[in-house]
């Protein structure tokens, strides 16, 4: 199977070389950096190293970066796409485990989860994740222990869904959409690193806004999705 890692990157000049070294050292798969109009030297560093890159003309945001990557993968006939952060938090050693679940077990979407074999901390930092897990359980009957994980593997069918539906995002509400479509989802235990350089775009107020939007989408938008008739 042809596998492509999509690496969205915004102002990751301090992280991108280490991220790509991790990918090329620990996998034999192709990768594509989607440079979301970084204001730092991300593009310059990628070009200097001859990294595979598409640079967007303006800062569209994560969703558009993933959509561009999905369209590229679909056009190039990739069978599996791995969403892999450019900030160095994801560990490429686990990518093969996600791919295996699609290749051998025929899952449609596989999540690199921090909480399959480990309990989710009961603290304020994880409150949003806990509530999103409950919302997904309420609307689909399925338990997703790490709904905010950005490390995911998609099969050809779910790639096609992204290409055909511009409203899909690399966020928890899309998990509900996929489950409502009858897709098989599995979580695989992974370890994630702390960000070494740079800052997350989700500040406290933005995090609260994000959670409200996710709850609204899960409870009132994605729940109306219907499974396709065969």
PDB file of C-alpha atoms in Angstrom:
ATOM      1  CA  UNK A   1       0.000   0.000   0.000  1.00  0.00           C
ATOM      2  CA  UNK A   2       1.079   3.569  -0.720  1.00  0.00           C
ATOM      3  CA  UNK A   3       1.293   5.648   2.452  1.00  0.00           C
ATOM      4  CA  UNK A   4       1.674   9.421   2.757  1.00  0.00           C
ATOM      5  CA  UNK A   5       2.341  11.420   5.907  1.00  0.00           C
ATOM      6  CA  UNK A   6       0.761  14.869   5.746  1.00  0.00           C
ATOM      7  CA  UNK A   7       2.718  17.295   7.935  1.00  0.00           C
ATOM      8  CA  UNK A   8       0.901  20.627   8.470  1.00  0.00           C
ATOM      9  CA  UNK A   9       3.362  23.312   9.518  1.00  0.00           C
ATOM     10  CA  UNK A  10       2.905  26.893  10.642  1.00  0.00           C
ATOM     11  CA  UNK A  11       5.961  28.691  12.032  1.00  0.00           C
ATOM     12  CA  UNK A  12       7.823  25.429  12.740  1.00  0.00           C
ATOM     13  CA  UNK A  13      11.304  26.569  11.719  1.00  0.00           C
ATOM     14  CA  UNK A  14      12.746  25.263  14.998  1.00  0.00           C
ATOM     15  CA  UNK A  15      10.992  21.891  14.769  1.00  0.00           C
ATOM     16  CA  UNK A  16      10.588  20.885  11.132  1.00  0.00           C
ATOM     17  CA  UNK A  17      14.059  19.421  10.520  1.00  0.00           C
ATOM     18  CA  UNK A  18      13.801  17.187  13.573  1.00  0.00           C
ATOM     19  CA  UNK A  19      10.264  16.144  12.595  1.00  0.00           C
ATOM     20  CA  UNK A  20      11.287  15.095   9.088  1.00  0.00           C
ATOM     21  CA  UNK A  21      14.388  13.324  10.425  1.00  0.00           C
ATOM     22  CA  UNK A  22      12.072  11.356  12.730  1.00  0.00           C
ATOM     23  CA  UNK A  23       9.859  10.380   9.785  1.00  0.00           C
ATOM     24  CA  UNK A  24      12.672   9.376   7.445  1.00  0.00           C
ATOM     25  CA  UNK A  25      14.542   7.478  10.157  1.00  0.00           C
ATOM     26  CA  UNK A  26      11.583   5.500  11.455  1.00  0.00           C
ATOM     27  CA  UNK A  27       9.450   4.949   8.342  1.00  0.00           C
ATOM     28  CA  UNK A  28       9.860   4.201   4.651  1.00  0.00           C
ATOM     29  CA  UNK A  29       6.755   6.176   3.704  1.00  0.00           C
ATOM     30  CA  UNK A  30       6.407   9.345   1.669  1.00  0.00           C
ATOM     31  CA  UNK A  31       5.703  12.644   3.394  1.00  0.00           C
ATOM     32  CA  UNK A  32       4.396  16.052   2.350  1.00  0.00           C
ATOM     33  CA  UNK A  33       4.771  19.244   4.379  1.00  0.00           C
ATOM     34  CA  UNK A  34       1.888  21.693   3.994  1.00  0.00           C
ATOM     35  CA  UNK A  35       3.433  25.046   4.873  1.00  0.00           C
ATOM     36  CA  UNK A  36       0.505  27.225   5.943  1.00  0.00           C
ATOM     37  CA  UNK A  37       2.136  30.541   4.942  1.00  0.00           C
ATOM     38  CA  UNK A  38       4.556  30.530   7.866  1.00  0.00           C
ATOM     39  CA  UNK A  39       5.946  33.907   8.874  1.00  0.00           C
ATOM     40  CA  UNK A  40       9.261  32.447  10.050  1.00  0.00           C
ATOM     41  CA  UNK A  41      11.868  30.522   8.032  1.00  0.00           C
ATOM     42  CA  UNK A  42       9.906  27.262   7.743  1.00  0.00           C
ATOM     43  CA  UNK A  43       9.713  27.430   3.935  1.00  0.00           C
ATOM     44  CA  UNK A  44      13.351  28.480   3.580  1.00  0.00           C
ATOM     45  CA  UNK A  45      14.538  25.591   5.754  1.00  0.00           C
ATOM     46  CA  UNK A  46      12.380  23.078   3.861  1.00  0.00           C
ATOM     47  CA  UNK A  47      13.663  24.259   0.496  1.00  0.00           C
ATOM     48  CA  UNK A  48      17.285  24.244   1.703  1.00  0.00           C
ATOM     49  CA  UNK A  49      16.870  20.607   2.787  1.00  0.00           C
ATOM     50  CA  UNK A  50      14.944  19.671  -0.384  1.00  0.00           C
ATOM     51  CA  UNK A  51      11.966  18.547   1.698  1.00  0.00           C
ATOM     52  CA  UNK A  52       8.727  17.641  -0.067  1.00  0.00           C
ATOM     53  CA  UNK A  53       6.580  20.742   0.480  1.00  0.00           C
ATOM     54  CA  UNK A  54       3.540  22.655  -0.711  1.00  0.00           C
ATOM     55  CA  UNK A  55       3.407  26.267   0.489  1.00  0.00           C
ATOM     56  CA  UNK A  56       0.027  27.961   0.737  1.00  0.00           C
ATOM     57  CA  UNK A  57      -0.209  31.636  -0.337  1.00  0.00           C
ATOM     58  CA  UNK A  58      -2.001  32.785   2.829  1.00  0.00           C
ATOM     59  CA  UNK A  59      -2.554  31.365   6.310  1.00  0.00           C
ATOM     60  CA  UNK A  60      -5.699  29.273   5.792  1.00  0.00           C
ATOM     61  CA  UNK A  61      -5.491  27.256   9.036  1.00  0.00           C
ATOM     62  CA  UNK A  62      -5.117  23.588   9.915  1.00  0.00           C
ATOM     63  CA  UNK A  63      -8.322  22.396   8.275  1.00  0.00           C
ATOM     64  CA  UNK A  64      -7.387  23.794   4.862  1.00  0.00           C
ATOM     65  CA  UNK A  65      -3.851  22.441   5.175  1.00  0.00           C
ATOM     66  CA  UNK A  66      -5.210  18.944   5.771  1.00  0.00           C
ATOM     67  CA  UNK A  67      -7.752  19.325   2.951  1.00  0.00           C
ATOM     68  CA  UNK A  68      -4.947  20.246   0.525  1.00  0.00           C
ATOM     69  CA  UNK A  69      -2.947  17.226   1.659  1.00  0.00           C
ATOM     70  CA  UNK A  70      -5.931  14.907   1.289  1.00  0.00           C
ATOM     71  CA  UNK A  71      -6.621  16.115  -2.245  1.00  0.00           C
ATOM     72  CA  UNK A  72      -2.977  15.615  -3.169  1.00  0.00           C
ATOM     73  CA  UNK A  73      -3.023  12.086  -1.693  1.00  0.00           C
ATOM     74  CA  UNK A  74      -6.240  11.205  -3.509  1.00  0.00           C
ATOM     75  CA  UNK A  75      -4.962  12.479  -6.855  1.00  0.00           C
ATOM     76  CA  UNK A  76      -1.675  10.590  -6.405  1.00  0.00           C
ATOM     77  CA  UNK A  77      -3.555   7.360  -5.545  1.00  0.00           C
ATOM     78  CA  UNK A  78      -2.268   6.937  -1.991  1.00  0.00           C
ATOM     79  CA  UNK A  79      -4.050   4.224  -0.021  1.00  0.00           C
ATOM     80  CA  UNK A  80      -3.372   5.602   3.466  1.00  0.00           C
ATOM     81  CA  UNK A  81      -2.784   9.097   4.813  1.00  0.00           C
ATOM     82  CA  UNK A  82      -1.182   9.774   8.185  1.00  0.00           C
ATOM     83  CA  UNK A  83      -1.890  13.138   9.813  1.00  0.00           C
ATOM     84  CA  UNK A  84       1.370  13.984  11.586  1.00  0.00           C
ATOM     85  CA  UNK A  85       2.088  17.260  13.400  1.00  0.00           C
ATOM     86  CA  UNK A  86       5.082  19.357  12.409  1.00  0.00           C
ATOM     87  CA  UNK A  87       5.825  20.511  15.954  1.00  0.00           C
ATOM     88  CA  UNK A  88       7.763  17.409  17.028  1.00  0.00           C
ATOM     89  CA  UNK A  89       5.155  16.075  19.462  1.00  0.00           C
ATOM     90  CA  UNK A  90       4.301  12.985  17.428  1.00  0.00           C
ATOM     91  CA  UNK A  91       6.638   9.988  17.347  1.00  0.00           C
ATOM     92  CA  UNK A  92       7.103   8.337  13.933  1.00  0.00           C
ATOM     93  CA  UNK A  93       7.980   4.997  15.537  1.00  0.00           C
ATOM     94  CA  UNK A  94       4.262   4.419  16.039  1.00  0.00           C
ATOM     95  CA  UNK A  95       3.195   5.158  12.459  1.00  0.00           C
ATOM     96  CA  UNK A  96       3.606   1.526  11.382  1.00  0.00           C
ATOM     97  CA  UNK A  97       1.182   0.452  14.137  1.00  0.00           C
ATOM     98  CA  UNK A  98      -1.522   2.733  12.741  1.00  0.00           C
ATOM     99  CA  UNK A  99      -0.867   1.543   9.184  1.00  0.00           C
ATOM    100  CA  UNK A 100      -1.023  -2.107  10.258  1.00  0.00           C
ATOM    101  CA  UNK A 101      -4.563  -1.704  11.612  1.00  0.00           C
ATOM    102  CA  UNK A 102      -5.738  -0.470   8.221  1.00  0.00           C
ATOM    103  CA  UNK A 103      -3.760  -2.948   6.143  1.00  0.00           C
ATOM    104  CA  UNK A 104      -4.477  -6.065   8.200  1.00  0.00           C
ATOM    105  CA  UNK A 105      -7.616  -5.336  10.218  1.00  0.00           C
ATOM    106  CA  UNK A 106      -9.337  -3.126   7.609  1.00  0.00           C
ATOM    107  CA  UNK A 107     -10.136  -0.222   9.905  1.00  0.00           C
ATOM    108  CA  UNK A 108     -11.065   2.989   8.114  1.00  0.00           C
ATOM    109  CA  UNK A 109      -9.577   5.425  10.604  1.00  0.00           C
ATOM    110  CA  UNK A 110      -6.977   4.758  13.297  1.00  0.00           C
ATOM    111  CA  UNK A 111      -6.137   7.213  16.081  1.00  0.00           C
ATOM    112  CA  UNK A 112      -2.762   7.413  17.780  1.00  0.00           C
ATOM    113  CA  UNK A 113      -4.113   7.578  21.321  1.00  0.00           C
ATOM    114  CA  UNK A 114      -2.428   8.470  24.594  1.00  0.00           C
ATOM    115  CA  UNK A 115      -5.116   6.735  26.622  1.00  0.00           C
ATOM    116  CA  UNK A 116      -5.637   3.159  25.396  1.00  0.00           C
ATOM    117  CA  UNK A 117      -3.376   1.536  27.968  1.00  0.00           C
ATOM    118  CA  UNK A 118      -3.020   4.579  30.204  1.00  0.00           C
ATOM    119  CA  UNK A 119      -5.711   6.358  32.199  1.00  0.00           C
ATOM    120  CA  UNK A 120      -6.653   9.882  31.214  1.00  0.00           C
ATOM    121  CA  UNK A 121      -5.568  12.342  33.928  1.00  0.00           C
ATOM    122  CA  UNK A 122      -8.468  13.860  35.858  1.00  0.00           C
ATOM    123  CA  UNK A 123      -7.315  17.454  35.761  1.00  0.00           C
ATOM    124  CA  UNK A 124      -8.388  20.779  34.274  1.00  0.00           C
ATOM    125  CA  UNK A 125      -6.086  20.330  31.293  1.00  0.00           C
ATOM    126  CA  UNK A 126      -7.928  17.149  30.301  1.00  0.00           C
ATOM    127  CA  UNK A 127     -11.435  18.367  31.172  1.00  0.00           C
ATOM    128  CA  UNK A 128     -12.221  19.271  27.577  1.00  0.00           C
ATOM    129  CA  UNK A 129     -11.037  15.886  26.301  1.00  0.00           C
ATOM    130  CA  UNK A 130     -13.127  14.091  28.934  1.00  0.00           C
ATOM    131  CA  UNK A 131     -16.251  16.043  27.979  1.00  0.00           C
ATOM    132  CA  UNK A 132     -15.686  15.451  24.262  1.00  0.00           C
ATOM    133  CA  UNK A 133     -15.356  11.707  24.921  1.00  0.00           C
ATOM    134  CA  UNK A 134     -18.727  11.834  26.712  1.00  0.00           C
ATOM    135  CA  UNK A 135     -20.332  13.818  23.872  1.00  0.00           C
ATOM    136  CA  UNK A 136     -19.139  11.316  21.276  1.00  0.00           C
ATOM    137  CA  UNK A 137     -20.365   8.425  23.425  1.00  0.00           C
ATOM    138  CA  UNK A 138     -23.760  10.112  23.812  1.00  0.00           C
ATOM    139  CA  UNK A 139     -24.217  10.692  20.070  1.00  0.00           C
ATOM    140  CA  UNK A 140     -22.682   7.513  18.619  1.00  0.00           C
ATOM    141  CA  UNK A 141     -22.526   4.942  21.414  1.00  0.00           C
ATOM    142  CA  UNK A 142     -18.778   4.631  20.786  1.00  0.00           C
ATOM    143  CA  UNK A 143     -15.986   5.507  23.202  1.00  0.00           C
ATOM    144  CA  UNK A 144     -13.087   7.516  21.803  1.00  0.00           C
ATOM    145  CA  UNK A 145     -10.591   7.947  24.634  1.00  0.00           C
ATOM    146  CA  UNK A 146      -8.363  10.523  22.934  1.00  0.00           C
ATOM    147  CA  UNK A 147     -10.643  12.543  20.613  1.00  0.00           C
ATOM    148  CA  UNK A 148      -8.276  15.504  20.328  1.00  0.00           C
ATOM    149  CA  UNK A 149      -5.290  13.470  19.141  1.00  0.00           C
ATOM    150  CA  UNK A 150      -3.892  14.921  15.924  1.00  0.00           C
ATOM    151  CA  UNK A 151      -2.112  11.698  14.983  1.00  0.00           C
ATOM    152  CA  UNK A 152      -4.499   9.766  12.759  1.00  0.00           C
ATOM    153  CA  UNK A 153      -4.411   7.319   9.873  1.00  0.00           C
ATOM    154  CA  UNK A 154      -7.064   7.408   7.144  1.00  0.00           C
ATOM    155  CA  UNK A 155      -7.813   4.751   4.550  1.00  0.00           C
ATOM    156  CA  UNK A 156      -8.744   5.431   0.925  1.00  0.00           C
ATOM    157  CA  UNK A 157     -12.465   5.641   1.757  1.00  0.00           C
ATOM    158  CA  UNK A 158     -12.016   8.290   4.444  1.00  0.00           C
ATOM    159  CA  UNK A 159      -9.576  10.219   2.243  1.00  0.00           C
ATOM    160  CA  UNK A 160     -12.338  10.328  -0.379  1.00  0.00           C
ATOM    161  CA  UNK A 161     -14.769  11.672   2.233  1.00  0.00           C
ATOM    162  CA  UNK A 162     -12.422  14.607   2.885  1.00  0.00           C
ATOM    163  CA  UNK A 163     -12.044  15.285  -0.823  1.00  0.00           C
ATOM    164  CA  UNK A 164     -15.797  15.279  -1.418  1.00  0.00           C
ATOM    165  CA  UNK A 165     -16.860  17.130   1.747  1.00  0.00           C
ATOM    166  CA  UNK A 166     -15.118  20.462   2.360  1.00  0.00           C
ATOM    167  CA  UNK A 167     -16.802  20.784   5.781  1.00  0.00           C
ATOM    168  CA  UNK A 168     -14.718  17.973   7.281  1.00  0.00           C
ATOM    169  CA  UNK A 169     -11.986  18.968   9.701  1.00  0.00           C
ATOM    170  CA  UNK A 170      -9.124  17.110  11.427  1.00  0.00           C
ATOM    171  CA  UNK A 171     -11.062  17.562  14.677  1.00  0.00           C
ATOM    172  CA  UNK A 172     -13.222  15.456  17.072  1.00  0.00           C
ATOM    173  CA  UNK A 173     -16.508  16.237  15.321  1.00  0.00           C
ATOM    174  CA  UNK A 174     -15.269  14.500  12.170  1.00  0.00           C
ATOM    175  CA  UNK A 175     -14.925  11.289  14.207  1.00  0.00           C
ATOM    176  CA  UNK A 176     -18.670  11.502  14.838  1.00  0.00           C
ATOM    177  CA  UNK A 177     -19.290  12.074  11.133  1.00  0.00           C
ATOM    178  CA  UNK A 178     -17.204   9.026  10.209  1.00  0.00           C
ATOM    179  CA  UNK A 179     -18.883   6.827  12.818  1.00  0.00           C
ATOM    180  CA  UNK A 180     -22.313   7.923  11.560  1.00  0.00           C
ATOM    181  CA  UNK A 181     -21.176   6.951   8.049  1.00  0.00           C
ATOM    182  CA  UNK A 182     -20.458   3.444   9.309  1.00  0.00           C
ATOM    183  CA  UNK A 183     -16.667   3.777   9.321  1.00  0.00           C
ATOM    184  CA  UNK A 184     -14.646   1.509  11.600  1.00  0.00           C
ATOM    185  CA  UNK A 185     -12.431   3.455  14.009  1.00  0.00           C
ATOM    186  CA  UNK A 186      -9.775   2.134  16.351  1.00  0.00           C
ATOM    187  CA  UNK A 187      -7.366   3.692  18.835  1.00  0.00           C
ATOM    188  CA  UNK A 188      -3.762   2.504  19.150  1.00  0.00           C
ATOM    189  CA  UNK A 189      -1.577   3.372  22.113  1.00  0.00           C
ATOM    190  CA  UNK A 190       1.212   5.861  21.346  1.00  0.00           C
ATOM    191  CA  UNK A 191       3.483   8.127  23.332  1.00  0.00           C
ATOM    192  CA  UNK A 192       3.655  11.830  22.574  1.00  0.00           C
ATOM    193  CA  UNK A 193       6.366  14.324  23.377  1.00  0.00           C
ATOM    194  CA  UNK A 194       6.046  17.794  24.840  1.00  0.00           C
ATOM    195  CA  UNK A 195       6.532  20.592  22.330  1.00  0.00           C
ATOM    196  CA  UNK A 196      10.206  21.597  22.463  1.00  0.00           C
ATOM    197  CA  UNK A 197      10.042  24.900  20.590  1.00  0.00           C
ATOM    198  CA  UNK A 198       7.282  27.341  19.751  1.00  0.00           C
ATOM    199  CA  UNK A 199       3.795  27.695  21.174  1.00  0.00           C
ATOM    200  CA  UNK A 200       0.448  26.035  20.567  1.00  0.00           C
ATOM    201  CA  UNK A 201      -2.061  28.222  18.743  1.00  0.00           C
ATOM    202  CA  UNK A 202      -4.688  27.269  21.355  1.00  0.00           C
ATOM    203  CA  UNK A 203      -4.488  29.881  24.112  1.00  0.00           C
ATOM    204  CA  UNK A 204      -6.922  29.663  27.098  1.00  0.00           C
ATOM    205  CA  UNK A 205      -9.671  31.776  25.520  1.00  0.00           C
ATOM    206  CA  UNK A 206      -9.197  30.148  22.128  1.00  0.00           C
ATOM    207  CA  UNK A 207      -9.289  26.704  23.779  1.00  0.00           C
ATOM    208  CA  UNK A 208     -12.629  27.519  25.406  1.00  0.00           C
ATOM    209  CA  UNK A 209     -14.020  28.734  22.072  1.00  0.00           C
ATOM    210  CA  UNK A 210     -12.704  25.584  20.380  1.00  0.00           C
ATOM    211  CA  UNK A 211     -14.424  23.299  22.919  1.00  0.00           C
ATOM    212  CA  UNK A 212     -17.745  25.140  22.589  1.00  0.00           C
ATOM    213  CA  UNK A 213     -17.589  24.841  18.804  1.00  0.00           C
ATOM    214  CA  UNK A 214     -16.756  21.123  19.016  1.00  0.00           C
ATOM    215  CA  UNK A 215     -19.651  20.430  21.398  1.00  0.00           C
ATOM    216  CA  UNK A 216     -22.070  22.315  19.152  1.00  0.00           C
ATOM    217  CA  UNK A 217     -20.878  20.461  16.061  1.00  0.00           C
ATOM    218  CA  UNK A 218     -20.941  17.032  17.745  1.00  0.00           C
ATOM    219  CA  UNK A 219     -24.337  17.444  19.395  1.00  0.00           C
ATOM    220  CA  UNK A 220     -26.253  19.414  16.771  1.00  0.00           C
ATOM    221  CA  UNK A 221     -24.539  19.064  13.373  1.00  0.00           C
ATOM    222  CA  UNK A 222     -22.649  15.788  12.971  1.00  0.00           C
ATOM    223  CA  UNK A 223     -25.372  13.777  14.717  1.00  0.00           C
ATOM    224  CA  UNK A 224     -27.709  14.248  11.734  1.00  0.00           C
ATOM    225  CA  UNK A 225     -25.271  12.484   9.396  1.00  0.00           C
ATOM    226  CA  UNK A 226     -26.751   9.350   7.933  1.00  0.00           C
ATOM    227  CA  UNK A 227     -25.006   6.144   6.920  1.00  0.00           C
ATOM    228  CA  UNK A 228     -24.786   5.683   3.169  1.00  0.00           C
ATOM    229  CA  UNK A 229     -27.040   3.015   1.727  1.00  0.00           C
ATOM    230  CA  UNK A 230     -25.193   0.239  -0.069  1.00  0.00           C
TER     231      UNK A 230
END
